[in-house]
Tab-separated table of C-alpha atoms in Angstrom:
chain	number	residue	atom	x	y	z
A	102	UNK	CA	1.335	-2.818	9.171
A	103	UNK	CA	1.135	0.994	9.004
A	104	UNK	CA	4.624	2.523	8.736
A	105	UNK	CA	6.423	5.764	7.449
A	106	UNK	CA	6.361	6.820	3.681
A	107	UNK	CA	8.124	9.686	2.254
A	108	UNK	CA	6.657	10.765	-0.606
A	109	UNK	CA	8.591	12.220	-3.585
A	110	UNK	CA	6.591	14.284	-6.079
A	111	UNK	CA	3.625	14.569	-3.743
A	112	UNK	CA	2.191	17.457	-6.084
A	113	UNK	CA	1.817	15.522	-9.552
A	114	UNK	CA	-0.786	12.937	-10.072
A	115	UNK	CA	0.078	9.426	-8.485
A	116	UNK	CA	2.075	11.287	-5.275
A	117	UNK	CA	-0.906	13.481	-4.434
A	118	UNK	CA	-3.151	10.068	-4.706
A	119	UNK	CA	-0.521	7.774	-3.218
A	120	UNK	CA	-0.327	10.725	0.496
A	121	UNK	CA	-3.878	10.099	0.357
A	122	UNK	CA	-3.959	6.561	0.238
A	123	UNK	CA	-1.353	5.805	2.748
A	124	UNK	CA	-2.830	8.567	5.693
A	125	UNK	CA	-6.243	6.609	4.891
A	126	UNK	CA	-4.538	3.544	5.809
A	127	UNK	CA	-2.873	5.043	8.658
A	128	UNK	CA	0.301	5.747	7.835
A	129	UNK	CA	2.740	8.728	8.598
A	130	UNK	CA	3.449	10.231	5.151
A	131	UNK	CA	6.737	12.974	5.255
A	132	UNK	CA	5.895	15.324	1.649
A	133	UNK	CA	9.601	15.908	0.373
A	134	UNK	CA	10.331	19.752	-1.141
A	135	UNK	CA	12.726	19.217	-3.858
A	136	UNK	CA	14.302	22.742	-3.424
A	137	UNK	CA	14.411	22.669	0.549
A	138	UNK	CA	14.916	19.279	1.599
A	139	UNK	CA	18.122	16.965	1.419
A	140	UNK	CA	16.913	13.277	0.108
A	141	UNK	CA	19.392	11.814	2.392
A	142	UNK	CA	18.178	12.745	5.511
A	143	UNK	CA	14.518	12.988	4.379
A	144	UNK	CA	14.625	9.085	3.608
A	145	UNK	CA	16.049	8.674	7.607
A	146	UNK	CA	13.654	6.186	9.332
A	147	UNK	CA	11.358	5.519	7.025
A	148	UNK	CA	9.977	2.001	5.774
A	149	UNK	CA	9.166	3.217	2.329
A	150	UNK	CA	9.636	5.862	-0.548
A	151	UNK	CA	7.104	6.895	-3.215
A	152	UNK	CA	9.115	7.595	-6.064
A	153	UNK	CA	6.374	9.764	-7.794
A	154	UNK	CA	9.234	12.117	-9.180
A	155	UNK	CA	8.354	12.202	-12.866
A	156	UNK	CA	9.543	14.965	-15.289
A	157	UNK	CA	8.370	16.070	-18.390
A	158	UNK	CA	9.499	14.039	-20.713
A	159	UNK	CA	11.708	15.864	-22.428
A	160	UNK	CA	13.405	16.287	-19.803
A	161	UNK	CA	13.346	12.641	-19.136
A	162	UNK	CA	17.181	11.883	-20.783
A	163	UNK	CA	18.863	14.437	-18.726
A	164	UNK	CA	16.868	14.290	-15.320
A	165	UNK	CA	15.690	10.435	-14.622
A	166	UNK	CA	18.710	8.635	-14.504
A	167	UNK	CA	19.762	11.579	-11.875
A	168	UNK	CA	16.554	11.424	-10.098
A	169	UNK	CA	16.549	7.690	-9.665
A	170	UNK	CA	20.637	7.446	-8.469
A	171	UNK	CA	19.213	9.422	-5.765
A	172	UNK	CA	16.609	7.287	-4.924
A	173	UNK	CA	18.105	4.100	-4.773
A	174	UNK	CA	21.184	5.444	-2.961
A	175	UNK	CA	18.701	7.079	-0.059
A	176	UNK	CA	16.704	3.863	-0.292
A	177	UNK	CA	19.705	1.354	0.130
A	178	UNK	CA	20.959	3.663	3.271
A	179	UNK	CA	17.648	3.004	5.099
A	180	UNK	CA	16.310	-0.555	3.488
A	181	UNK	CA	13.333	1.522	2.959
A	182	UNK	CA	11.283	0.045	0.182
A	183	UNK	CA	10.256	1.753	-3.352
A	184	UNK	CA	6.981	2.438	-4.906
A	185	UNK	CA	7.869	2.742	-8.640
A	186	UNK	CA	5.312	3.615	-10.100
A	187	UNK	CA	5.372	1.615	-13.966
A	188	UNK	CA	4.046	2.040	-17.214
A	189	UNK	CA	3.649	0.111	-20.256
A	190	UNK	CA	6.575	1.794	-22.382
A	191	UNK	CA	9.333	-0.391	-22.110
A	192	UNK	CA	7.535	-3.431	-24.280
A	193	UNK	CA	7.557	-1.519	-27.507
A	194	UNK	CA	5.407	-1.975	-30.441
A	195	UNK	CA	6.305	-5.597	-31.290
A	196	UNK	CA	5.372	-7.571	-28.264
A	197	UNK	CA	1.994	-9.244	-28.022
A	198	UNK	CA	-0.371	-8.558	-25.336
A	199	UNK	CA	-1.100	-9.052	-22.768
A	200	UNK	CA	2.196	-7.853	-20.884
A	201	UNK	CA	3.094	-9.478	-17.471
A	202	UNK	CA	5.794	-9.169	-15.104
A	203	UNK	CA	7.786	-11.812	-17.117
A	204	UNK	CA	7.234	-10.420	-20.482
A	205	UNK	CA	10.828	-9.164	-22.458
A	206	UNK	CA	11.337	-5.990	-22.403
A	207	UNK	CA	11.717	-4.798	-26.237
A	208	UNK	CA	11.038	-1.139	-26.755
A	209	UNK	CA	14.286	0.822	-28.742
A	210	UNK	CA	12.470	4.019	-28.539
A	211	UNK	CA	14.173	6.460	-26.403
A	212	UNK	CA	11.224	7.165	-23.832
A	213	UNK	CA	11.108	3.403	-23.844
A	214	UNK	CA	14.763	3.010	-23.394
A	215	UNK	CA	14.954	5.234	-20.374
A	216	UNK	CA	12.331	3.204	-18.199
A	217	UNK	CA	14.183	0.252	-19.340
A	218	UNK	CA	17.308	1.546	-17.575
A	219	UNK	CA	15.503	2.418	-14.769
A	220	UNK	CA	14.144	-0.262	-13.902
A	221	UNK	CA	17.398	-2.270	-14.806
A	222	UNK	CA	19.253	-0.034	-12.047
A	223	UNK	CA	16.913	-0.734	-9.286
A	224	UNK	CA	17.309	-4.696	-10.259
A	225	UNK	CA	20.897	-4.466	-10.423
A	226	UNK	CA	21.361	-2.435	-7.064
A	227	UNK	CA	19.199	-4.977	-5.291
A	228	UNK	CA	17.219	-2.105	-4.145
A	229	UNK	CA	13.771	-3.602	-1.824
A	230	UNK	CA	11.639	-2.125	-4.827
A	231	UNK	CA	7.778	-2.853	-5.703
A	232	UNK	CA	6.763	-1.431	-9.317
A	233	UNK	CA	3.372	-1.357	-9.993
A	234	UNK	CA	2.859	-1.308	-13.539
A	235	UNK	CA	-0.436	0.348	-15.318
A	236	UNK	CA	-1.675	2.312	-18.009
A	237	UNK	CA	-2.646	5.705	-18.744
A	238	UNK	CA	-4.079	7.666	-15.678
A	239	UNK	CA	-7.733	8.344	-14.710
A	240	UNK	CA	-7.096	11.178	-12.550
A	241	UNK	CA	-10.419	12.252	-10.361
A	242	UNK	CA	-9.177	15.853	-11.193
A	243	UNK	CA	-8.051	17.894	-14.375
A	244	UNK	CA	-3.930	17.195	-14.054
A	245	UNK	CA	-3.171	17.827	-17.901
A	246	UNK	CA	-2.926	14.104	-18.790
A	247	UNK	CA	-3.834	12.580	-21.867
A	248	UNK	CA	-7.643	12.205	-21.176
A	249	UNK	CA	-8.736	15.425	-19.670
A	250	UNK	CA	-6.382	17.747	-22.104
A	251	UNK	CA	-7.295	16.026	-25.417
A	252	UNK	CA	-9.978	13.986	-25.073
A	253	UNK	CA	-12.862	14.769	-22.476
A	254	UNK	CA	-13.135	18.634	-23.442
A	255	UNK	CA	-15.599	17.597	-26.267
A	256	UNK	CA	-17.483	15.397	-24.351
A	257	UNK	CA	-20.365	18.091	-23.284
A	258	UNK	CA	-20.186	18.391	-26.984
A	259	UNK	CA	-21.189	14.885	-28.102
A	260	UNK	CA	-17.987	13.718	-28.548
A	261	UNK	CA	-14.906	11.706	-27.102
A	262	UNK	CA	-11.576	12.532	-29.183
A	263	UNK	CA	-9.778	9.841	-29.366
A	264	UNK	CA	-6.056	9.790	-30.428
A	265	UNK	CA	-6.132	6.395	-31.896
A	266	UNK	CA	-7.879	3.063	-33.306
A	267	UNK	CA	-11.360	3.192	-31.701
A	268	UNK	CA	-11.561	-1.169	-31.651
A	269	UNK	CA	-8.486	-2.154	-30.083
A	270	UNK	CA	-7.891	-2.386	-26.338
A	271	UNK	CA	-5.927	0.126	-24.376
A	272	UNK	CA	-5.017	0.130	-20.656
A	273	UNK	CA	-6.231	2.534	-17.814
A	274	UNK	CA	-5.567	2.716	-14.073
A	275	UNK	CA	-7.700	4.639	-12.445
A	276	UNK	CA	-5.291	6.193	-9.596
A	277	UNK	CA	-7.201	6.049	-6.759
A	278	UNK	CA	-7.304	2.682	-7.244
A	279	UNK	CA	-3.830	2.292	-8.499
A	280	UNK	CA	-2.510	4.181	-5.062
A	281	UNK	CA	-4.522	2.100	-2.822
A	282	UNK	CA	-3.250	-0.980	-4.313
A	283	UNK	CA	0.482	0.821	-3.835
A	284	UNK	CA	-0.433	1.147	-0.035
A	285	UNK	CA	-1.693	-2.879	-0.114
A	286	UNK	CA	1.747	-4.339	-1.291
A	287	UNK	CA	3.685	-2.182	1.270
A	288	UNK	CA	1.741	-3.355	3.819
A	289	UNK	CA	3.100	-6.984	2.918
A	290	UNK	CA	6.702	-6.048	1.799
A	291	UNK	CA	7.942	-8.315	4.241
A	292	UNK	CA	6.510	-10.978	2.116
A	293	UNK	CA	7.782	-9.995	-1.463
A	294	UNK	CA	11.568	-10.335	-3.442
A	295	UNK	CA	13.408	-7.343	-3.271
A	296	UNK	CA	12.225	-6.596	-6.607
A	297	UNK	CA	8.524	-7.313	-7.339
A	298	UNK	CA	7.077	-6.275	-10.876
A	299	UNK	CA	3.442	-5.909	-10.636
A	300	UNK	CA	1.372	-5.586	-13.214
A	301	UNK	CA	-2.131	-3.623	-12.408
A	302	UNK	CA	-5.114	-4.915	-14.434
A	303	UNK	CA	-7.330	-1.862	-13.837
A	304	UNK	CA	-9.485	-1.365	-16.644
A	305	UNK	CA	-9.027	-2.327	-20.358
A	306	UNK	CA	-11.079	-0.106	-23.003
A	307	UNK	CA	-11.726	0.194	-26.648
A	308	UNK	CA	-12.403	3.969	-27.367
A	309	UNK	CA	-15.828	2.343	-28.671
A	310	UNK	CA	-16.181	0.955	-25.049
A	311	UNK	CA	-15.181	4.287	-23.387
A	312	UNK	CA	-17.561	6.172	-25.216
A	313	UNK	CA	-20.621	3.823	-24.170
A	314	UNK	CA	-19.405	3.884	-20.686
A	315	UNK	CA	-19.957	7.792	-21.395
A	316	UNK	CA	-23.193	7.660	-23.219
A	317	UNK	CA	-24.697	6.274	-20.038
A	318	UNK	CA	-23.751	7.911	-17.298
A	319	UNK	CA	-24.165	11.643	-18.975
A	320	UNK	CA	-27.950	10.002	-20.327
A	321	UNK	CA	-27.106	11.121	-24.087
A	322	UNK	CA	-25.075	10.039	-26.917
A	323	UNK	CA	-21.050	10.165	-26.503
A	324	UNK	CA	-19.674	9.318	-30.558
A	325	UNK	CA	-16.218	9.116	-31.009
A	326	UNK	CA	-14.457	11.918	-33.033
A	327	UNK	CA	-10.850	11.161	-33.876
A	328	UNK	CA	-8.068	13.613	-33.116
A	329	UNK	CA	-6.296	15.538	-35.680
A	330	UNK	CA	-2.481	15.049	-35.059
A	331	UNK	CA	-1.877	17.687	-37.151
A	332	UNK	CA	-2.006	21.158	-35.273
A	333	UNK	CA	0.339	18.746	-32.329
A	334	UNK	CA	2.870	18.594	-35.463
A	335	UNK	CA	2.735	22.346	-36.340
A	336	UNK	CA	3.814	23.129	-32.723
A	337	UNK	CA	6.592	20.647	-32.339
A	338	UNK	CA	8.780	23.592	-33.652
A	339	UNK	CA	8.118	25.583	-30.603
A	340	UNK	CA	7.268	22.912	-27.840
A	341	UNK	CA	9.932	20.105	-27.719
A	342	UNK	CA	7.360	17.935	-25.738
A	343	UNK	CA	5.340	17.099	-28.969
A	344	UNK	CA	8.192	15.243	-30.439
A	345	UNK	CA	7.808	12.404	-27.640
A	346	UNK	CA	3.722	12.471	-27.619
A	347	UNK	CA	4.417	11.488	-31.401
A	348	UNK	CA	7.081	9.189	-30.298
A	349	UNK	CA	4.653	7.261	-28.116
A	350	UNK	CA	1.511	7.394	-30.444
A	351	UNK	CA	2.042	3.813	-31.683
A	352	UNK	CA	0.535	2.829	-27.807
A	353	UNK	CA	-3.104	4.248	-29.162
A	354	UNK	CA	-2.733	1.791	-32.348
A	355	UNK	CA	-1.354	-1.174	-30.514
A	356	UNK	CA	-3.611	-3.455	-28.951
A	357	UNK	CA	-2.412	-3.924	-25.428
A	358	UNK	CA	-3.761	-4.804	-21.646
A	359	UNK	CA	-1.751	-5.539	-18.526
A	360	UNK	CA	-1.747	-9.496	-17.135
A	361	UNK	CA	-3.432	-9.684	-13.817
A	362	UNK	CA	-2.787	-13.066	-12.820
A	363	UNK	CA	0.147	-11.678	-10.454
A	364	UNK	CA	-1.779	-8.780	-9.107
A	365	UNK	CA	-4.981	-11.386	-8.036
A	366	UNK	CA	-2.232	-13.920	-6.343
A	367	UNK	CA	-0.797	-11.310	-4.244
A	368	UNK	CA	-4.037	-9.240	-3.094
A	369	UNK	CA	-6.456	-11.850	-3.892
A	370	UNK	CA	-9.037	-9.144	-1.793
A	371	UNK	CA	-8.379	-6.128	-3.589
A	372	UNK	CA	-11.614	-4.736	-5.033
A	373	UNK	CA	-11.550	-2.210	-8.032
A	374	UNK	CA	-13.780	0.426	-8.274
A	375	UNK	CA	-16.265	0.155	-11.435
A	376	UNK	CA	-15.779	1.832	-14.035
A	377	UNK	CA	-18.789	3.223	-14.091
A	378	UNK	CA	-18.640	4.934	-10.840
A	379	UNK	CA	-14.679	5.810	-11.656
A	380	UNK	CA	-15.778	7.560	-15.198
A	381	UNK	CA	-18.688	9.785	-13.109
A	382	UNK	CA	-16.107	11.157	-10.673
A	383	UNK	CA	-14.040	12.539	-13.784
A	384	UNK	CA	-14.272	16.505	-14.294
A	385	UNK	CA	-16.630	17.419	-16.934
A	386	UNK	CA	-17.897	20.710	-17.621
A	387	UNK	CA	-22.042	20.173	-17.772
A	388	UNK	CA	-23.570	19.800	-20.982
């Protein structure tokens, strides 16, 4: 049933996907301003928040813990429910694939050790929370992620850059998907725990598999070029960001993809866009 959502972070990638999703599905959606708005009386009355809040990360340390106090304090007030929007980080290197909603949590890494907090505090506080778990982001616009800044610019060139192995398995979620799979689960909450992990299968790639899914939609040959870590390393000096993109490269040489038993039980009618169709929406300049 159609409620009230108040979305936090409606700018950035899964908030501006997740105010679309919900209005399609009739819900009221309330955008919060971070520098206007009090969360407190924002989060008045509604059924659930989008906690699409999600610094840079290194800014991550000093900010999420805040950030997510907030949240579950505003969200406890109301018995509004989360959307916590997961990733694959808090597994680590070490743990075989695929990951699940009941697989340990092992990553030491201190991006890794944040989200395992996090999610830890919304356990602990018994806060009504749903996280949907995924992988990267296919984002149907350019929003500076992973595959539209590094590795789709070469495309009109012949060429997908890819940051890692080229055989092994990564996961994607392609966000308009993701979000409308978000709006699904509220719509039951009634029906869940008060703290659901959820992992999303969307779509598991080699970058061999990526790049054929490319070849065929742009009617020409996509080859993949690997990317040169090198000039990323030269500017860690003057952008502190690097440091954690290096930090996290072990995900594109681990062979990993999200368990979907969980997802199918609970929206056994959900239907994912292909990936065919998802890759032709993506923002290429022609060739």
């Amino acid at each position: 049933m159609p409620g009230t959502a108040l979305i936090l972070g409606g700018s950035g990638r899964f908030g501006r996907h997740a105010t679309g999703a919900f209005q399609a599905a009739g819900w009221t959606t309330r955008q919060f301003n971070r520098k206007a708005d009090d969360l407190d009386r924002a989060a008045q009355g509604v059924d659930v928040i989008v906690a699409a809040w999600n610094p840079s990360y290194e800014h991550w340390a000093d900010t999420v813990p805040t950030l997510h106090a907030r949240i579950r304090k505003a969200a406890l007030a109301n018995d509004a429910t989360v959307i916590l929007p997961g990733n694959v980080y808090v597994f680590g290197p070490d743990t075989p694939a695929p990951w699940g909603a009941d697989t340990p949590h092992r990553a030491e890494n201190p991006l890794g050790r944040i989200r395992r907090d996090m999610e830890t505090a919304y356990r602990r506080d018994s806060v009504r929370t749903i996280l949907l778990r995924a992988g990267d982001f296919i984002d149907t616009t350019a929003s500076g992620n992973w595959l539209d800044r590094m590795m789709l610019p070469t495309v009109p060139k012949g060429a997908l850059t890819y940051p890692g192995r080229t055989d092994i398995p990564h996961a994607w979620a392609y966000l308009p998907d993701l979000t409308r799979a978000a709006v699904a689960l509220a719509e039951r909450r009634a029906t869940l725990t008060r703290f659901e992990d959820v992992p999303f299968p969307g779509y598991i790639f080699t970058g061999d598999e990526m790049a054929a899914i490319l070849t065929r939609i742009r009617g020409r040959e996509i080859r993949v070029k690997p990317m040169k870590w090198w000039p990323l390393r030269l500017a860690q000096p003057v952008m502190p960001l690097v440091k954690h993109l290096f930090e996290m490269r072990y995900l594109w040489d681990t062979p990993h993809s999200l368990e979907g038993g969980k997802f199918a039980t609970l929206l056994p009618d959900f239907t994912a866009t292909p990936p065919e169709t998802a890759f032709s929406e993506l923002q290429i300049d022609p060739d």
